[in-house]
Amino acid sequence: MNGSVAQSLLTEEEREFQAVVRQFMDTHVRPIVPEMERAGRPPAELLKLMGDQGLLGCFAPEEYGGGGGSLMSRAIVAEQTARVDAGLDATLFVNMSLIARHLIQRGTEEQKRRYLVPLIAGTSSASICLTEAHGGSDALSPRTTARLDGDEWVVNGSKTFITNAPIADVFLVFARTSGENRRARGGTAFLVEKDTPGLSVGRPFDKLSLRSSPTAEVFLEDVRVPAGQVLGEVDMGFYYMLEGLDLERVFEGASNTGIAQACLELAVEYSSQREVFGQALSSYQLTQDKIARMATGVETSRVMFYHLIRELERGEEVTRSAAIIKLHSSLVAVEASREVVQILGGYGLMEEYPAARLYRDAKHHEIGAGTSEIMKTIIARETYKAAGAGR
Ligand SMILES: Cc1cc2nc3c(=O)[nH]c(=O)nc-3n(C[C@H](O)[C@H](O)[C@H](O)COP(=O)(O)OP(=O)(O)OC[C@H]3O[C@@H](n4cnc5c(N)ncnc54)[C@H](O)[C@@H]3O)c2cc1C
């Protein structure tokens, strides 16, 4: 966009890629969003098409079918996907930003061939199973356990709110294998295939947000998992999960910026055309105030998230900033979605306009991937730490 600081943080090549992805989303995804929301899942053909077009594994190594691009290429796809459908973004967030990245970092060659290649091709989906019914914020307290029996692990427990569970071919399950509750050491990540006896998936939840992305419970009853299905090392799984959290939160910046951008575009378009009291809605300063605040939120979120992607590419430590971008950008998205509904008036409440969906979807991001309260506790903790005043 003209005069955008954020755009100046992208290379020429990245801006061209951004335009291609934006065009793809407007052409192939926008027309089918209501259908995807009704079906409660993205069509398999869409994921395959995205795989064929190189939009899924753009950041992954070429030897596994990826594009060998930077992390920014994945961020561009995430933002442009969320701009059109936050549900599809959630499904791809798990498939690519979480599972594919875990596999690239820790998977054996065999695991990469078996699970990473089809994810990149868009012919399979995956789930990450951490949250349990007794509380998701307390992430190091899973009651799901695994014990070694011969050369197999036996996993027992249950998980809830699991994105993609009804369409997943493989589940990355975090279970305690040793150590005490809330200790990072002693958790192990297992790759469990969907047809493994003892693994079952509940009915998809009927939920407020992200309706095109299916979410369900996952039950594990005496599930026998061969030792070769451990991702990385035994007892190190929670460390992998914790290491990934900063990146996850920075990518939340992509999702929220995409949603807020969609709100802004719709608000500008509608207020320019709608006449009230004989004048365009856009001519009133009360409307301009809303547009100005939305545009400011979009720009500040985008600048910060692009900047943080660059820091992640350089391997820098971003814990405090990652929590700030998650907190700030979700607030921006929620406020922008509230304002766009307001600008559309009664039409804002009608599902035939995208404002209602944006309002429903934005709210998710104050809860999923770590709540706003948890982000605030991290920001405060890191701020005290930086000031040398331990708490
Ligand atoms: C649509 C959707 C998809 C999801 N997908 C996945 C997935 O794929 N995989 C997965 O593992 N999980 C997933 N989750 C789970 C998600 O990460 C959790 O919902 C989230 O971490 C919050 O956990 P909780 O819902 O159990 O809330 P709780 O942890 O019970 O929190 C309830 C409230 O208490 C507040 N709270 C908690 N601790 C504190 C504190 N110390 N101080 C003050 N307030 C506090 C919280 O901020 C929140 O407001 C998904 C959730 C949703 C809604």
Short mmCIF file of C-alpha atoms and ligand atoms in Angstrom, two decimals:
data_model
loop_
_atom_site.label_atom_id
_atom_site.label_comp_id
_atom_site.label_asym_id
_atom_site.label_seq_id
_atom_site.Cartn_x
_atom_site.Cartn_y
_atom_site.Cartn_z
CA MET A 1 0.00 0.00 0.00
CA ASN A 2 1.22 3.49 -0.84
CA GLY A 3 3.16 5.12 2.00
CA SER A 4 3.26 1.94 4.09
CA VAL A 5 6.27 1.49 6.38
CA ALA A 6 5.44 -2.22 6.61
CA GLN A 7 5.68 -2.75 2.85
CA SER A 8 9.14 -1.19 2.86
CA LEU A 9 10.27 -4.05 5.15
CA LEU A 10 9.66 -6.56 2.32
CA THR A 11 12.01 -7.22 -0.56
CA GLU A 12 10.83 -6.66 -4.13
CA GLU A 13 10.53 -10.43 -4.57
CA GLU A 14 8.46 -10.75 -1.38
CA ARG A 15 6.12 -7.96 -2.52
CA GLU A 16 5.61 -9.77 -5.81
CA PHE A 17 4.89 -13.02 -3.96
CA GLN A 18 2.45 -11.13 -1.72
CA ALA A 19 0.55 -9.89 -4.78
CA VAL A 20 0.36 -13.42 -6.21
CA VAL A 21 -0.95 -14.88 -2.93
CA ARG A 22 -3.45 -12.04 -2.51
CA GLN A 23 -4.76 -12.70 -6.02
CA PHE A 24 -4.99 -16.44 -5.34
CA MET A 25 -6.99 -15.88 -2.15
CA ASP A 26 -9.41 -13.45 -3.81
CA THR A 27 -9.92 -15.77 -6.79
CA HIS A 28 -9.96 -19.24 -5.29
CA VAL A 29 -10.86 -18.83 -1.64
CA ARG A 30 -13.14 -15.80 -1.23
CA PRO A 31 -16.00 -17.22 -3.34
CA ILE A 32 -16.15 -20.46 -1.32
CA VAL A 33 -15.84 -19.10 2.24
CA PRO A 34 -19.58 -19.44 3.06
CA GLU A 35 -19.53 -22.99 1.67
CA MET A 36 -16.44 -23.86 3.75
CA GLU A 37 -18.09 -22.44 6.88
CA ARG A 38 -21.20 -24.56 6.26
CA ALA A 39 -19.10 -27.69 5.63
CA GLY A 40 -16.96 -26.93 8.69
CA ARG A 41 -13.75 -27.71 6.84
CA PRO A 42 -11.75 -26.58 3.82
CA PRO A 43 -12.22 -28.73 0.69
CA ALA A 44 -9.42 -31.22 0.07
CA GLU A 45 -9.12 -29.88 -3.51
CA LEU A 46 -8.30 -26.39 -2.22
CA LEU A 47 -5.43 -27.66 -0.05
CA LYS A 48 -4.16 -29.67 -3.03
CA LEU A 49 -4.37 -26.61 -5.30
CA MET A 50 -2.44 -24.55 -2.75
CA GLY A 51 0.15 -27.31 -2.57
CA ASP A 52 0.43 -27.42 -6.37
CA GLN A 53 0.88 -23.64 -6.48
CA GLY A 54 3.69 -23.80 -3.92
CA LEU A 55 1.74 -21.82 -1.30
CA LEU A 56 1.99 -24.34 1.54
CA GLY A 57 5.64 -25.28 1.80
CA CYS A 58 7.05 -22.04 0.37
CA PHE A 59 9.45 -21.84 3.36
CA ALA A 60 10.31 -25.57 3.49
CA PRO A 61 13.42 -27.25 2.03
CA GLU A 62 13.17 -28.04 -1.68
CA GLU A 63 14.15 -31.70 -1.17
CA TYR A 64 10.74 -32.27 0.49
CA GLY A 65 8.77 -30.40 -2.15
CA GLY A 66 9.08 -26.99 -0.52
CA GLY A 67 10.01 -23.70 -2.12
CA GLY A 68 13.17 -23.12 -0.08
CA GLY A 69 12.00 -19.60 0.75
CA SER A 70 12.32 -17.54 3.91
CA LEU A 71 10.06 -17.60 6.94
CA MET A 72 8.64 -14.33 5.58
CA SER A 73 7.14 -16.23 2.64
CA ARG A 74 5.12 -18.33 5.11
CA ALA A 75 4.14 -15.14 6.99
CA ILE A 76 2.91 -13.58 3.74
CA VAL A 77 0.72 -16.60 3.00
CA ALA A 78 -0.64 -16.57 6.57
CA GLU A 79 -1.57 -12.88 6.47
CA GLN A 80 -3.17 -13.07 3.04
CA THR A 81 -5.10 -16.23 4.01
CA ALA A 82 -6.44 -14.63 7.21
CA ARG A 83 -7.46 -11.56 5.21
CA VAL A 84 -9.89 -13.77 3.29
CA ASP A 85 -10.71 -16.59 5.73
CA ALA A 86 -9.34 -16.88 9.26
CA GLY A 87 -10.58 -20.47 9.50
CA LEU A 88 -8.48 -21.63 6.56
CA ASP A 89 -5.58 -19.72 8.09
CA ALA A 90 -6.01 -21.70 11.34
CA THR A 91 -5.91 -25.02 9.51
CA LEU A 92 -2.77 -24.01 7.59
CA PHE A 93 -1.22 -22.50 10.71
CA VAL A 94 -1.29 -25.95 12.34
CA ASN A 95 -0.29 -27.87 9.20
CA MET A 96 2.56 -25.61 8.17
CA SER A 97 3.70 -23.19 10.89
CA LEU A 98 3.52 -25.83 13.62
CA ILE A 99 3.65 -29.44 12.38
CA ALA A 100 5.75 -28.90 9.24
CA ARG A 101 8.21 -26.76 11.20
CA HIS A 102 8.50 -29.34 14.00
CA LEU A 103 9.15 -32.02 11.36
CA ILE A 104 11.74 -29.91 9.54
CA GLN A 105 13.55 -29.19 12.80
CA ARG A 106 13.38 -32.56 14.54
CA GLY A 107 11.94 -35.19 12.21
CA THR A 108 13.96 -38.19 11.05
CA GLU A 109 14.40 -38.62 7.31
CA GLU A 110 11.68 -41.27 7.33
CA GLN A 111 9.27 -39.02 9.27
CA LYS A 112 9.91 -36.16 6.86
CA ARG A 113 9.21 -38.36 3.83
CA ARG A 114 6.08 -39.86 5.37
CA TYR A 115 4.49 -36.75 6.95
CA LEU A 116 6.16 -33.55 5.74
CA VAL A 117 6.03 -34.28 1.99
CA PRO A 118 2.21 -34.81 1.88
CA LEU A 119 1.61 -31.75 4.11
CA ILE A 120 3.57 -29.61 1.66
CA ALA A 121 1.76 -31.20 -1.29
CA GLY A 122 -1.59 -30.39 0.33
CA THR A 123 -2.68 -34.02 0.33
CA SER A 124 -2.78 -34.43 4.10
CA SER A 125 -3.51 -32.48 7.28
CA ALA A 126 -2.24 -32.79 10.82
CA SER A 127 -3.09 -31.83 14.40
CA ILE A 128 -1.06 -30.70 17.36
CA CYS A 129 -2.45 -32.14 20.59
CA LEU A 130 -1.44 -30.33 23.74
CA THR A 131 -4.51 -28.79 25.42
CA GLU A 132 -6.51 -30.91 27.85
CA ALA A 133 -9.92 -30.32 29.40
CA HIS A 134 -8.55 -29.32 32.83
CA GLY A 135 -6.86 -26.20 31.40
CA GLY A 136 -4.95 -25.09 28.33
CA SER A 137 -3.08 -22.13 29.80
CA ASP A 138 -1.30 -24.47 32.22
CA ALA A 139 0.42 -26.09 29.25
CA LEU A 140 3.00 -28.12 31.16
CA SER A 141 0.43 -30.05 33.15
CA PRO A 142 -0.92 -32.66 30.73
CA ARG A 143 -2.43 -35.73 32.33
CA THR A 144 -1.93 -37.73 29.14
CA THR A 145 0.84 -40.22 29.83
CA ALA A 146 2.96 -42.67 27.85
CA ARG A 147 4.88 -45.66 29.22
CA LEU A 148 7.34 -47.87 27.42
CA ASP A 149 6.26 -51.48 26.88
CA GLY A 150 8.93 -53.40 24.94
CA ASP A 151 9.76 -51.26 21.93
CA GLU A 152 6.38 -49.53 21.89
CA TRP A 153 4.93 -46.64 23.87
CA VAL A 154 1.44 -46.97 25.31
CA VAL A 155 -0.35 -43.62 25.36
CA ASN A 156 -3.42 -42.86 27.48
CA GLY A 157 -5.35 -39.62 27.94
CA SER A 158 -7.47 -37.11 26.07
CA LYS A 159 -7.03 -33.73 24.40
CA THR A 160 -9.50 -31.00 23.60
CA PHE A 161 -9.94 -28.03 21.23
CA ILE A 162 -7.73 -29.77 18.67
CA THR A 163 -7.62 -27.93 15.34
CA ASN A 164 -7.94 -30.18 12.27
CA ALA A 165 -8.66 -33.30 14.38
CA PRO A 166 -11.59 -34.41 12.16
CA ILE A 167 -9.45 -34.16 9.00
CA ALA A 168 -6.00 -35.03 10.36
CA ASP A 169 -3.98 -37.94 9.02
CA VAL A 170 -1.40 -37.63 11.77
CA PHE A 171 -1.50 -36.24 15.32
CA LEU A 172 1.47 -34.82 17.18
CA VAL A 173 0.57 -35.82 20.75
CA PHE A 174 2.34 -34.40 23.79
CA ALA A 175 2.37 -36.77 26.77
CA ARG A 176 4.25 -36.99 30.04
CA THR A 177 6.76 -39.80 29.99
CA SER A 178 8.65 -38.94 33.19
CA GLY A 179 9.23 -36.19 35.72
CA GLU A 180 6.88 -34.06 37.75
CA ASN A 181 3.81 -32.10 36.79
CA ARG A 182 4.65 -28.63 35.39
CA ARG A 183 8.30 -29.54 34.78
CA ALA A 184 9.49 -28.98 31.22
CA ARG A 185 11.61 -32.12 31.30
CA GLY A 186 9.69 -35.36 30.94
CA GLY A 187 7.32 -34.64 28.07
CA THR A 188 7.53 -36.53 24.78
CA ALA A 189 6.00 -35.75 21.39
CA PHE A 190 4.58 -38.71 19.46
CA LEU A 191 3.50 -38.90 15.82
CA VAL A 192 0.32 -40.97 15.91
CA GLU A 193 -1.43 -41.93 12.69
CA LYS A 194 -5.19 -41.56 12.51
CA ASP A 195 -5.97 -45.27 12.07
CA THR A 196 -3.90 -46.36 15.08
CA PRO A 197 -6.13 -48.57 17.31
CA GLY A 198 -7.25 -46.72 20.46
CA LEU A 199 -7.14 -43.25 18.88
CA SER A 200 -10.52 -41.66 18.26
CA VAL A 201 -11.81 -38.18 17.44
CA GLY A 202 -14.96 -36.59 18.87
CA ARG A 203 -17.63 -34.76 16.92
CA PRO A 204 -16.52 -31.41 15.57
CA PHE A 205 -17.34 -28.58 18.01
CA ASP A 206 -20.03 -26.11 16.94
CA LYS A 207 -18.10 -22.92 17.60
CA LEU A 208 -18.30 -19.13 17.36
CA SER A 209 -15.06 -18.59 15.47
CA LEU A 210 -13.04 -20.21 12.68
CA ARG A 211 -15.97 -22.25 11.45
CA SER A 212 -14.20 -23.45 8.31
CA SER A 213 -11.52 -25.07 10.45
CA PRO A 214 -12.72 -28.21 12.25
CA THR A 215 -11.94 -28.56 15.99
CA ALA A 216 -12.58 -31.63 18.15
CA GLU A 217 -11.51 -33.73 21.10
CA VAL A 218 -8.98 -36.52 20.66
CA PHE A 219 -9.11 -39.66 22.83
CA LEU A 220 -6.16 -41.99 23.35
CA GLU A 221 -6.88 -45.33 24.97
CA ASP A 222 -3.96 -47.75 25.21
CA VAL A 223 -2.64 -46.42 21.91
CA ARG A 224 0.49 -48.36 21.00
CA VAL A 225 3.06 -46.19 19.26
CA PRO A 226 6.34 -47.65 17.90
CA ALA A 227 9.49 -46.06 19.34
CA GLY A 228 10.33 -44.73 15.86
CA GLN A 229 7.29 -42.44 16.05
CA VAL A 230 8.82 -40.24 18.74
CA LEU A 231 9.60 -36.77 17.37
CA GLY A 232 13.08 -35.79 18.47
CA GLU A 233 14.20 -37.13 21.81
CA VAL A 234 12.24 -38.81 24.58
CA ASP A 235 11.50 -36.44 27.51
CA MET A 236 12.32 -33.35 25.44
CA GLY A 237 8.91 -32.73 23.85
CA PHE A 238 7.83 -29.88 26.13
CA TYR A 239 11.06 -28.04 25.35
CA TYR A 240 10.25 -28.29 21.64
CA MET A 241 6.76 -26.99 22.35
CA LEU A 242 8.10 -24.10 24.44
CA GLU A 243 10.74 -23.24 21.83
CA GLY A 244 8.02 -22.99 19.20
CA LEU A 245 5.78 -20.68 21.23
CA ASP A 246 7.52 -17.43 20.28
CA LEU A 247 7.22 -18.21 16.59
CA GLU A 248 3.59 -19.24 17.10
CA ARG A 249 2.84 -15.86 18.71
CA VAL A 250 4.60 -13.90 16.00
CA PHE A 251 2.50 -15.79 13.44
CA GLU A 252 -0.59 -14.77 15.40
CA GLY A 253 0.48 -11.27 14.30
CA ALA A 254 0.05 -12.42 10.69
CA SER A 255 -3.42 -13.81 11.37
CA ASN A 256 -4.59 -10.74 13.26
CA THR A 257 -3.16 -8.28 10.76
CA GLY A 258 -4.93 -10.18 7.98
CA ILE A 259 -8.28 -10.01 9.81
CA ALA A 260 -7.84 -6.31 10.68
CA GLN A 261 -6.85 -5.53 7.08
CA ALA A 262 -10.03 -7.22 5.85
CA CYS A 263 -12.07 -5.11 8.31
CA LEU A 264 -10.38 -1.93 7.11
CA GLU A 265 -10.93 -2.70 3.41
CA LEU A 266 -14.60 -3.49 3.97
CA ALA A 267 -15.09 -0.39 6.16
CA VAL A 268 -13.51 1.90 3.55
CA GLU A 269 -15.50 0.38 0.68
CA TYR A 270 -18.84 0.41 2.48
CA SER A 271 -18.51 3.88 4.03
CA SER A 272 -17.51 5.34 0.64
CA GLN A 273 -20.70 4.03 -0.98
CA ARG A 274 -23.30 4.24 1.76
CA GLU A 275 -25.17 7.53 1.99
CA VAL A 276 -26.70 8.71 5.25
CA PHE A 277 -28.51 12.06 5.60
CA GLY A 278 -27.67 12.73 1.94
CA GLN A 279 -23.91 12.33 2.26
CA ALA A 280 -21.42 9.49 2.03
CA LEU A 281 -20.78 7.90 5.42
CA SER A 282 -17.07 8.48 4.78
CA SER A 283 -17.56 12.25 4.86
CA TYR A 284 -18.39 12.25 8.59
CA GLN A 285 -15.57 12.74 11.05
CA LEU A 286 -16.99 10.08 13.37
CA THR A 287 -16.48 7.55 10.54
CA GLN A 288 -13.03 8.94 9.72
CA ASP A 289 -12.04 8.46 13.35
CA LYS A 290 -12.88 4.76 13.06
CA ILE A 291 -10.97 4.42 9.78
CA ALA A 292 -7.94 6.25 11.15
CA ARG A 293 -7.79 4.04 14.25
CA MET A 294 -8.21 0.86 12.20
CA ALA A 295 -5.51 1.93 9.71
CA THR A 296 -3.15 2.81 12.57
CA GLY A 297 -3.72 -0.57 14.22
CA VAL A 298 -3.15 -2.48 10.98
CA GLU A 299 0.05 -0.61 10.21
CA THR A 300 1.57 -0.90 13.71
CA SER A 301 0.73 -4.61 13.91
CA ARG A 302 2.13 -5.29 10.46
CA VAL A 303 5.35 -3.36 11.01
CA MET A 304 5.97 -5.17 14.27
CA PHE A 305 5.18 -8.62 12.93
CA TYR A 306 7.32 -8.22 9.78
CA HIS A 307 10.14 -6.93 11.96
CA LEU A 308 9.80 -9.93 14.30
CA ILE A 309 9.76 -12.38 11.40
CA ARG A 310 13.12 -10.90 10.36
CA GLU A 311 14.42 -11.36 13.92
CA LEU A 312 13.25 -14.99 13.92
CA GLU A 313 14.97 -15.50 10.55
CA ARG A 314 18.19 -14.28 12.21
CA GLY A 315 17.60 -16.63 15.16
CA GLU A 316 17.17 -13.82 17.68
CA GLU A 317 15.42 -14.13 21.04
CA VAL A 318 11.94 -12.55 20.81
CA THR A 319 9.99 -13.83 23.84
CA ARG A 320 8.83 -10.45 25.17
CA SER A 321 8.13 -8.97 21.72
CA ALA A 322 6.31 -12.12 20.60
CA ALA A 323 3.89 -11.81 23.53
CA ILE A 324 3.47 -8.09 22.76
CA ILE A 325 2.62 -8.68 19.08
CA LYS A 326 0.14 -11.43 20.03
CA LEU A 327 -1.56 -9.18 22.60
CA HIS A 328 -1.49 -6.00 20.52
CA SER A 329 -2.51 -7.47 17.18
CA SER A 330 -5.42 -9.44 18.67
CA LEU A 331 -6.70 -6.25 20.29
CA VAL A 332 -6.35 -4.43 16.95
CA ALA A 333 -8.27 -7.21 15.15
CA VAL A 334 -11.05 -7.34 17.76
CA GLU A 335 -11.48 -3.55 17.73
CA ALA A 336 -11.39 -3.37 13.93
CA SER A 337 -14.01 -6.12 13.68
CA ARG A 338 -16.25 -4.26 16.17
CA GLU A 339 -15.89 -1.03 14.18
CA VAL A 340 -16.59 -2.61 10.80
CA VAL A 341 -19.82 -4.14 12.14
CA GLN A 342 -20.76 -0.70 13.47
CA ILE A 343 -20.03 1.01 10.14
CA LEU A 344 -22.24 -1.47 8.30
CA GLY A 345 -25.07 -0.84 10.76
CA GLY A 346 -27.80 -3.50 10.52
CA TYR A 347 -26.03 -5.12 7.58
CA GLY A 348 -23.05 -5.66 9.87
CA LEU A 349 -25.13 -8.16 11.80
CA MET A 350 -26.23 -10.08 8.72
CA GLU A 351 -24.21 -13.16 7.86
CA GLU A 352 -24.47 -12.35 4.15
CA TYR A 353 -21.84 -9.64 4.72
CA PRO A 354 -18.33 -10.64 5.84
CA ALA A 355 -18.35 -8.21 8.80
CA ALA A 356 -20.21 -10.69 11.03
CA ARG A 357 -17.69 -13.43 10.27
CA LEU A 358 -14.74 -11.09 10.89
CA TYR A 359 -16.28 -10.18 14.27
CA ARG A 360 -16.65 -13.86 15.19
CA ASP A 361 -13.19 -14.80 13.97
CA ALA A 362 -11.23 -11.95 15.55
CA LYS A 363 -12.35 -12.98 19.03
CA HIS A 364 -10.64 -16.34 18.71
CA HIS A 365 -7.24 -14.70 18.70
CA GLU A 366 -7.62 -13.30 22.22
CA ILE A 367 -7.93 -16.92 23.42
CA GLY A 368 -6.27 -19.44 21.09
CA ALA A 369 -2.48 -19.97 21.14
CA GLY A 370 -2.29 -18.38 24.61
CA THR A 371 -4.85 -15.98 26.05
CA SER A 372 -4.39 -12.22 26.41
CA GLU A 373 -4.04 -12.68 30.18
CA ILE A 374 -1.18 -15.14 29.66
CA MET A 375 0.47 -12.70 27.19
CA LYS A 376 0.26 -9.96 29.83
CA THR A 377 1.86 -12.18 32.48
CA ILE A 378 4.73 -12.95 30.05
CA ILE A 379 5.21 -9.29 29.09
CA ALA A 380 5.25 -8.23 32.74
CA ARG A 381 7.64 -11.07 33.70
CA GLU A 382 10.04 -10.28 30.86
CA THR A 383 9.85 -6.56 31.60
CA TYR A 384 10.78 -7.07 35.24
CA LYS A 385 13.53 -9.46 34.15
CA ALA A 386 14.95 -6.92 31.70
CA ALA A 387 14.92 -4.31 34.47
CA GLY A 388 16.84 -6.70 36.72
CA ALA A 389 13.94 -6.76 39.18
CA GLY A 390 13.09 -10.47 39.44
CA ARG A 391 9.61 -11.42 40.58
C1 LIG B 1 -10.74 -22.85 18.10
C2 LIG B 1 -9.62 -23.33 18.97
C3 LIG B 1 -8.60 -24.08 18.43
C4 LIG B 1 -7.57 -24.57 19.24
N1 LIG B 1 -6.62 -25.39 18.68
C5 LIG B 1 -5.75 -26.02 19.50
C6 LIG B 1 -4.86 -27.02 18.97
O1 LIG B 1 -4.84 -27.28 17.77
N2 LIG B 1 -4.05 -27.67 19.83
C7 LIG B 1 -4.03 -27.42 21.17
O2 LIG B 1 -3.28 -28.07 21.88
N3 LIG B 1 -4.85 -26.47 21.70
C8 LIG B 1 -5.71 -25.77 20.90
N4 LIG B 1 -6.57 -24.83 21.42
C9 LIG B 1 -6.54 -24.57 22.85
C10 LIG B 1 -6.09 -23.19 23.24
O3 LIG B 1 -4.70 -23.06 23.12
C11 LIG B 1 -6.61 -22.94 24.66
O4 LIG B 1 -8.01 -22.76 24.56
C12 LIG B 1 -5.99 -21.76 25.32
O5 LIG B 1 -4.63 -21.98 25.58
C13 LIG B 1 -6.68 -21.45 26.66
O6 LIG B 1 -6.84 -22.60 27.43
P1 LIG B 1 -8.30 -22.92 28.05
O7 LIG B 1 -9.30 -22.77 26.97
O8 LIG B 1 -8.23 -24.22 28.75
O9 LIG B 1 -8.56 -21.77 29.10
P2 LIG B 1 -8.02 -21.71 30.61
O10 LIG B 1 -6.57 -22.00 30.64
O11 LIG B 1 -8.93 -22.52 31.47
O12 LIG B 1 -8.25 -20.17 30.92
C14 LIG B 1 -9.55 -19.65 31.27
C15 LIG B 1 -9.40 -18.16 31.58
O13 LIG B 1 -8.50 -18.03 32.69
C16 LIG B 1 -7.49 -17.09 32.35
N5 LIG B 1 -6.25 -17.41 33.04
C17 LIG B 1 -5.51 -18.55 32.94
N6 LIG B 1 -4.42 -18.46 33.69
C18 LIG B 1 -4.45 -17.23 34.29
C19 LIG B 1 -3.60 -16.53 35.18
N7 LIG B 1 -2.45 -17.07 35.60
N8 LIG B 1 -3.97 -15.30 35.57
C20 LIG B 1 -5.12 -14.75 35.15
N9 LIG B 1 -5.96 -15.34 34.29
C21 LIG B 1 -5.63 -16.57 33.87
C22 LIG B 1 -7.34 -17.22 30.85
O14 LIG B 1 -6.70 -16.08 30.31
C23 LIG B 1 -8.79 -17.35 30.42
O15 LIG B 1 -9.37 -16.07 30.37
C24 LIG B 1 -7.56 -24.27 20.62
C25 LIG B 1 -8.58 -23.48 21.16
C26 LIG B 1 -9.58 -23.02 20.36
C27 LIG B 1 -10.67 -22.18 21.00
#
